[in-house]
Short mmCIF file of C-alpha atoms in Angstrom, two decimals:
data_model
loop_
_atom_site.label_atom_id
_atom_site.label_comp_id
_atom_site.label_asym_id
_atom_site.label_seq_id
_atom_site.Cartn_x
_atom_site.Cartn_y
_atom_site.Cartn_z
CA UNK A 28 43.06 21.12 33.22
CA UNK A 29 44.54 23.98 31.40
CA UNK A 30 41.99 26.81 31.03
CA UNK A 31 42.51 30.05 28.67
CA UNK A 32 41.45 33.23 29.65
CA UNK A 33 40.58 35.71 27.08
CA UNK A 34 40.11 39.48 27.50
CA UNK A 35 43.02 38.32 30.03
CA UNK A 36 44.21 41.90 30.90
CA UNK A 37 40.62 43.54 31.08
CA UNK A 38 39.36 44.34 35.02
CA UNK A 39 36.95 41.18 34.63
CA UNK A 40 39.19 38.84 32.95
CA UNK A 41 42.32 40.05 35.40
CA UNK A 42 40.06 39.15 38.41
CA UNK A 43 39.16 36.10 36.99
CA UNK A 44 42.63 35.24 36.08
CA UNK A 45 43.49 36.00 40.38
CA UNK A 46 40.84 33.32 41.34
CA UNK A 47 41.58 30.51 39.67
CA UNK A 48 45.47 30.89 40.14
CA UNK A 49 44.56 31.03 43.75
CA UNK A 50 42.63 27.32 43.26
CA UNK A 51 45.73 26.18 42.02
CA UNK A 52 44.44 25.89 38.06
CA UNK A 53 46.57 25.83 35.28
CA UNK A 54 45.61 29.44 33.73
CA UNK A 55 46.67 30.88 30.33
CA UNK A 56 46.27 34.47 29.68
CA UNK A 57 45.76 35.50 25.94
CA UNK A 58 47.52 39.02 25.63
CA UNK A 59 48.92 40.78 23.03
CA UNK A 60 51.97 41.64 24.78
CA UNK A 61 53.08 38.25 26.83
CA UNK A 62 56.28 39.98 27.23
CA UNK A 63 54.58 42.71 29.36
CA UNK A 64 52.56 40.71 31.16
CA UNK A 65 52.61 40.93 34.81
CA UNK A 66 49.69 38.68 36.32
CA UNK A 67 49.63 36.18 39.32
CA UNK A 68 52.79 33.57 39.86
CA UNK A 69 52.23 30.57 37.35
CA UNK A 70 49.80 32.31 35.24
CA UNK A 71 51.53 31.28 31.34
CA UNK A 72 51.09 34.79 28.87
CA UNK A 73 50.34 33.74 25.78
CA UNK A 74 50.52 35.96 22.59
CA UNK A 75 47.76 37.01 20.53
CA UNK A 76 44.54 38.45 20.15
CA UNK A 77 40.90 37.15 19.45
CA UNK A 78 41.26 38.88 16.30
CA UNK A 79 44.13 36.90 15.34
CA UNK A 80 43.01 33.23 14.25
CA UNK A 81 46.38 31.68 13.31
CA UNK A 82 47.56 33.38 16.64
CA UNK A 83 44.26 31.63 18.13
CA UNK A 84 45.27 28.33 17.03
CA UNK A 85 48.57 28.04 19.03
CA UNK A 86 46.71 29.71 22.19
CA UNK A 87 44.24 27.02 21.98
CA UNK A 88 46.84 24.05 21.93
CA UNK A 89 46.80 21.79 25.06
CA UNK A 90 43.58 23.78 26.71
CA UNK A 91 40.62 22.18 27.63
CA UNK A 92 38.64 24.98 28.89
CA UNK A 93 37.86 28.53 27.69
CA UNK A 94 36.79 31.60 29.23
CA UNK A 95 35.38 33.89 26.13
CA UNK A 96 35.45 37.34 27.32
CA UNK A 97 35.60 39.95 24.44
CA UNK A 98 35.72 43.52 25.30
CA UNK A 99 33.73 46.36 23.52
CA UNK A 100 34.90 46.88 20.23
CA UNK A 101 34.03 47.91 16.52
CA UNK A 102 35.23 44.06 15.91
CA UNK A 103 33.54 42.74 18.97
CA UNK A 104 31.41 40.04 16.98
CA UNK A 105 34.16 38.75 14.77
CA UNK A 106 35.89 37.95 17.65
CA UNK A 107 34.00 36.18 19.59
CA UNK A 108 32.50 34.16 16.69
CA UNK A 109 36.40 33.67 15.99
CA UNK A 110 37.14 31.99 19.31
CA UNK A 111 34.33 29.96 19.94
CA UNK A 112 34.65 28.43 16.19
CA UNK A 113 38.23 27.80 16.73
CA UNK A 114 37.65 26.53 19.98
CA UNK A 115 35.09 23.86 18.90
CA UNK A 116 37.35 22.74 15.82
CA UNK A 117 39.65 22.08 18.59
CA UNK A 118 37.34 19.89 20.03
CA UNK A 119 37.12 21.69 23.46
CA UNK A 120 33.98 20.89 25.53
CA UNK A 121 34.15 23.32 28.22
CA UNK A 122 33.08 27.22 28.09
CA UNK A 123 32.31 30.12 30.03
CA UNK A 124 30.95 32.97 28.00
CA UNK A 125 30.55 36.64 29.23
CA UNK A 126 27.39 38.27 28.08
CA UNK A 127 25.07 40.67 29.38
CA UNK A 128 21.51 41.23 30.63
CA UNK A 129 19.00 41.70 28.47
CA UNK A 130 21.14 40.75 25.82
CA UNK A 131 17.90 39.31 23.76
CA UNK A 132 15.82 42.19 24.42
CA UNK A 133 18.01 45.17 23.99
CA UNK A 134 18.88 44.09 20.04
CA UNK A 135 18.78 48.21 18.84
CA UNK A 136 22.08 48.66 21.72
CA UNK A 137 25.20 47.28 19.25
CA UNK A 138 27.22 45.21 22.38
CA UNK A 139 24.35 43.74 23.54
CA UNK A 140 23.32 42.41 20.18
CA UNK A 141 26.59 41.00 19.16
CA UNK A 142 26.79 39.54 22.74
CA UNK A 143 22.75 38.02 21.81
CA UNK A 144 24.26 36.59 18.49
CA UNK A 145 26.81 34.90 20.06
CA UNK A 146 24.95 33.06 22.73
CA UNK A 147 22.95 32.29 19.71
CA UNK A 148 25.72 30.31 18.19
CA UNK A 149 26.39 28.54 21.33
CA UNK A 150 22.54 27.74 21.46
CA UNK A 151 22.79 26.56 17.98
CA UNK A 152 25.74 24.24 17.84
CA UNK A 153 24.95 23.00 21.70
CA UNK A 154 28.51 24.10 22.76
CA UNK A 155 28.12 23.01 26.65
CA UNK A 156 28.77 26.50 28.56
CA UNK A 157 27.77 28.18 30.86
CA UNK A 158 26.72 32.01 29.55
CA UNK A 159 26.72 34.65 32.70
CA UNK A 160 24.48 37.26 31.91
CA UNK A 161 25.51 40.29 34.18
CA UNK A 162 24.22 43.46 34.71
CA UNK A 163 25.71 47.07 34.51
CA UNK A 164 28.98 46.79 36.39
CA UNK A 165 29.40 49.20 39.15
CA UNK A 166 33.03 49.43 38.40
CA UNK A 167 31.64 51.59 35.48
CA UNK A 168 30.81 53.91 37.83
CA UNK A 169 34.51 54.20 39.58
CA UNK A 170 35.71 57.09 37.31
CA UNK A 171 32.44 59.34 38.92
CA UNK A 172 34.41 59.60 42.18
CA UNK A 173 35.96 63.14 41.54
CA UNK A 174 32.27 64.48 39.66
CA UNK A 175 30.29 63.25 43.13
CA UNK A 176 32.95 64.61 45.27
CA UNK A 177 32.38 67.84 43.13
CA UNK A 178 28.02 67.35 43.79
CA UNK A 179 27.07 65.88 40.80
CA UNK A 180 26.36 62.54 39.65
CA UNK A 181 26.21 62.37 35.53
CA UNK A 182 25.44 58.94 34.64
CA UNK A 183 22.16 59.32 32.86
CA UNK A 184 20.64 56.13 34.31
CA UNK A 185 16.89 57.31 34.17
CA UNK A 186 14.16 56.55 36.66
CA UNK A 187 13.03 52.86 36.17
CA UNK A 188 16.25 50.98 37.98
CA UNK A 189 19.61 49.60 37.04
CA UNK A 190 20.34 46.80 39.49
CA UNK A 191 24.30 47.22 38.83
CA UNK A 192 26.26 44.19 39.66
CA UNK A 193 29.81 44.03 41.26
CA UNK A 194 32.89 43.19 39.27
CA UNK A 195 33.91 41.00 42.04
CA UNK A 196 30.66 39.44 42.46
CA UNK A 197 31.13 38.41 38.79
CA UNK A 198 34.97 36.79 39.08
CA UNK A 199 34.03 35.03 41.89
CA UNK A 200 31.18 33.06 39.67
CA UNK A 201 32.88 32.98 36.36
CA UNK A 202 35.89 30.99 38.06
CA UNK A 203 33.75 28.71 40.37
CA UNK A 204 32.02 27.91 36.50
CA UNK A 205 35.03 27.68 34.84
CA UNK A 206 36.65 25.35 38.05
CA UNK A 207 33.39 23.37 37.83
CA UNK A 208 33.58 22.32 34.00
CA UNK A 209 36.99 22.31 34.21
CA UNK A 210 37.24 19.42 36.87
CA UNK A 211 34.08 17.65 35.53
CA UNK A 212 34.66 14.55 33.97
CA UNK A 213 33.04 15.20 30.78
CA UNK A 214 31.08 18.15 29.28
CA UNK A 215 28.38 19.55 31.65
CA UNK A 216 25.00 20.89 30.01
CA UNK A 217 24.51 24.29 28.99
CA UNK A 218 23.33 27.10 31.56
CA UNK A 219 22.60 30.54 31.61
CA UNK A 220 22.73 32.24 34.80
CA UNK A 221 21.66 36.04 35.04
CA UNK A 222 23.66 38.06 37.74
CA UNK A 223 22.27 41.48 39.14
CA UNK A 224 22.80 43.05 42.20
CA UNK A 225 20.03 43.63 45.38
CA UNK A 226 19.47 47.67 44.31
CA UNK A 227 17.49 48.93 41.73
CA UNK A 228 19.27 52.25 41.19
CA UNK A 229 17.96 55.06 39.26
CA UNK A 230 20.01 58.28 38.85
CA UNK A 231 18.57 59.99 41.78
CA UNK A 232 19.14 56.91 44.49
CA UNK A 233 22.55 56.15 42.80
CA UNK A 234 23.67 59.97 43.54
CA UNK A 235 22.12 59.54 47.10
CA UNK A 236 24.43 56.74 47.52
CA UNK A 237 27.37 59.32 46.88
CA UNK A 238 26.12 62.01 49.10
CA UNK A 239 24.97 59.45 52.05
CA UNK A 240 29.05 57.79 51.69
CA UNK A 241 31.02 61.56 51.18
CA UNK A 242 28.54 63.64 53.46
CA UNK A 243 27.31 66.19 51.19
CA UNK A 244 25.16 67.00 48.62
CA UNK A 245 25.49 64.89 45.24
CA UNK A 246 22.87 66.02 42.23
CA UNK A 247 21.57 64.04 39.69
CA UNK A 248 22.48 65.59 35.83
CA UNK A 249 19.69 64.17 34.69
CA UNK A 250 18.48 62.15 31.82
CA UNK A 251 19.83 64.31 28.79
CA UNK A 252 21.19 61.82 26.18
CA UNK A 253 22.91 64.56 24.11
CA UNK A 254 25.01 65.57 27.05
CA UNK A 255 25.83 61.98 28.20
CA UNK A 256 27.00 60.94 24.47
CA UNK A 257 29.21 64.14 24.19
CA UNK A 258 30.56 63.51 27.44
CA UNK A 259 31.55 59.89 26.58
CA UNK A 260 33.19 60.97 23.41
CA UNK A 261 35.54 62.77 25.17
CA UNK A 262 37.12 59.58 26.28
CA UNK A 263 35.97 57.28 23.77
CA UNK A 264 35.42 56.87 20.17
CA UNK A 265 32.42 58.15 18.55
CA UNK A 266 31.12 54.83 17.84
CA UNK A 267 31.43 53.98 21.18
CA UNK A 268 29.85 57.43 22.45
CA UNK A 269 27.10 56.24 20.55
CA UNK A 270 26.57 52.63 21.70
CA UNK A 271 26.74 53.68 24.90
CA UNK A 272 24.35 56.69 24.29
CA UNK A 273 21.49 53.59 22.85
CA UNK A 274 22.30 51.93 26.11
CA UNK A 275 21.61 54.35 28.41
CA UNK A 276 18.12 55.37 26.13
CA UNK A 277 17.04 52.01 26.97
CA UNK A 278 18.12 51.93 30.32
CA UNK A 279 15.84 55.01 31.01
CA UNK A 280 12.97 53.28 29.04
CA UNK A 281 13.22 49.73 30.42
CA UNK A 282 15.44 49.89 33.00
CA UNK A 283 17.86 46.53 33.55
CA UNK A 284 16.27 44.03 36.09
CA UNK A 285 16.80 40.57 36.23
CA UNK A 286 14.16 38.16 36.59
CA UNK A 287 13.06 37.75 40.47
CA UNK A 288 15.05 34.33 41.06
CA UNK A 289 17.96 35.69 39.57
CA UNK A 290 19.01 36.89 43.53
CA UNK A 291 18.87 33.97 44.99
CA UNK A 292 20.65 32.13 42.47
CA UNK A 293 23.06 34.81 42.83
CA UNK A 294 23.29 34.38 46.61
CA UNK A 295 23.38 30.35 46.62
CA UNK A 296 26.46 30.82 43.69
CA UNK A 297 28.27 33.39 45.80
CA UNK A 298 27.47 31.50 49.35
CA UNK A 299 26.83 35.14 50.66
CA UNK A 300 24.60 38.02 49.84
CA UNK A 301 26.10 40.09 46.85
CA UNK A 302 27.64 43.35 47.14
CA UNK A 303 25.40 46.65 47.28
CA UNK A 304 26.73 49.69 45.40
CA UNK A 305 26.85 51.36 48.76
CA UNK A 306 29.52 48.84 49.37
CA UNK A 307 31.34 49.45 45.93
CA UNK A 308 31.01 53.44 46.63
CA UNK A 309 32.46 53.33 50.25
CA UNK A 310 35.07 50.96 48.72
CA UNK A 311 35.97 53.48 45.72
CA UNK A 312 35.97 56.53 48.35
CA UNK A 313 38.42 54.34 50.31
CA UNK A 314 40.74 53.39 47.72
CA UNK A 315 40.07 50.26 47.80
#
């Protein structure tokens, strides 16, 4: 078995590769700069990216399983469809695709709509795939440590509730799904797995988690989407800041909660309880 991981140098992709390598899998990491790749021993770096069809054709040679992870970019749709189409045309019958929770309902949020479109392609062509639908990543809040230390929680989550999930749990489940498909005698049926953490966090309750961990008051800055977009635009392109503004607006209106059965499914897949936001915050503060 040979598994190609796209998005290999990102937070999720690198964590998935670590788990696959530890399990003894033959792993190939797709990266623009293979000469600079410093992943686990035994992992083969292959040059290219998901926007380059010729490089992808070369990267897919000898591969039988693909982890499709496309970062949120302006051409994410093109990249996702290109990877899947070229892999399908190469005869590959084993896929794991990282989508997002509520992709089918948050259709006014660009990166959600992109992922739902890619899901529709997987369904239409009956690709043998595990579609993972994780909630908002806890690690998106890792950069808020400084703000929390100053006494504020600035992420405009609203008051409905976001069932955040830890990237480490996502990686555990993604790697297990890839290994299960890679080791199977033939293609396995398509499946969709919702992944959400155990707590429905609001802006106020997330601030309290930081306050409890730090031992001082941390105040939620509120639901001002203009301020949220401006803050994001200081470190990201304007199109991305607007995309995330739309996402936060949907969080404020609808929340981000998985179906009731999702927690039990997650517990079964992990073999333990999923990590909590309090676990994550303690790790961030400790520098883990």
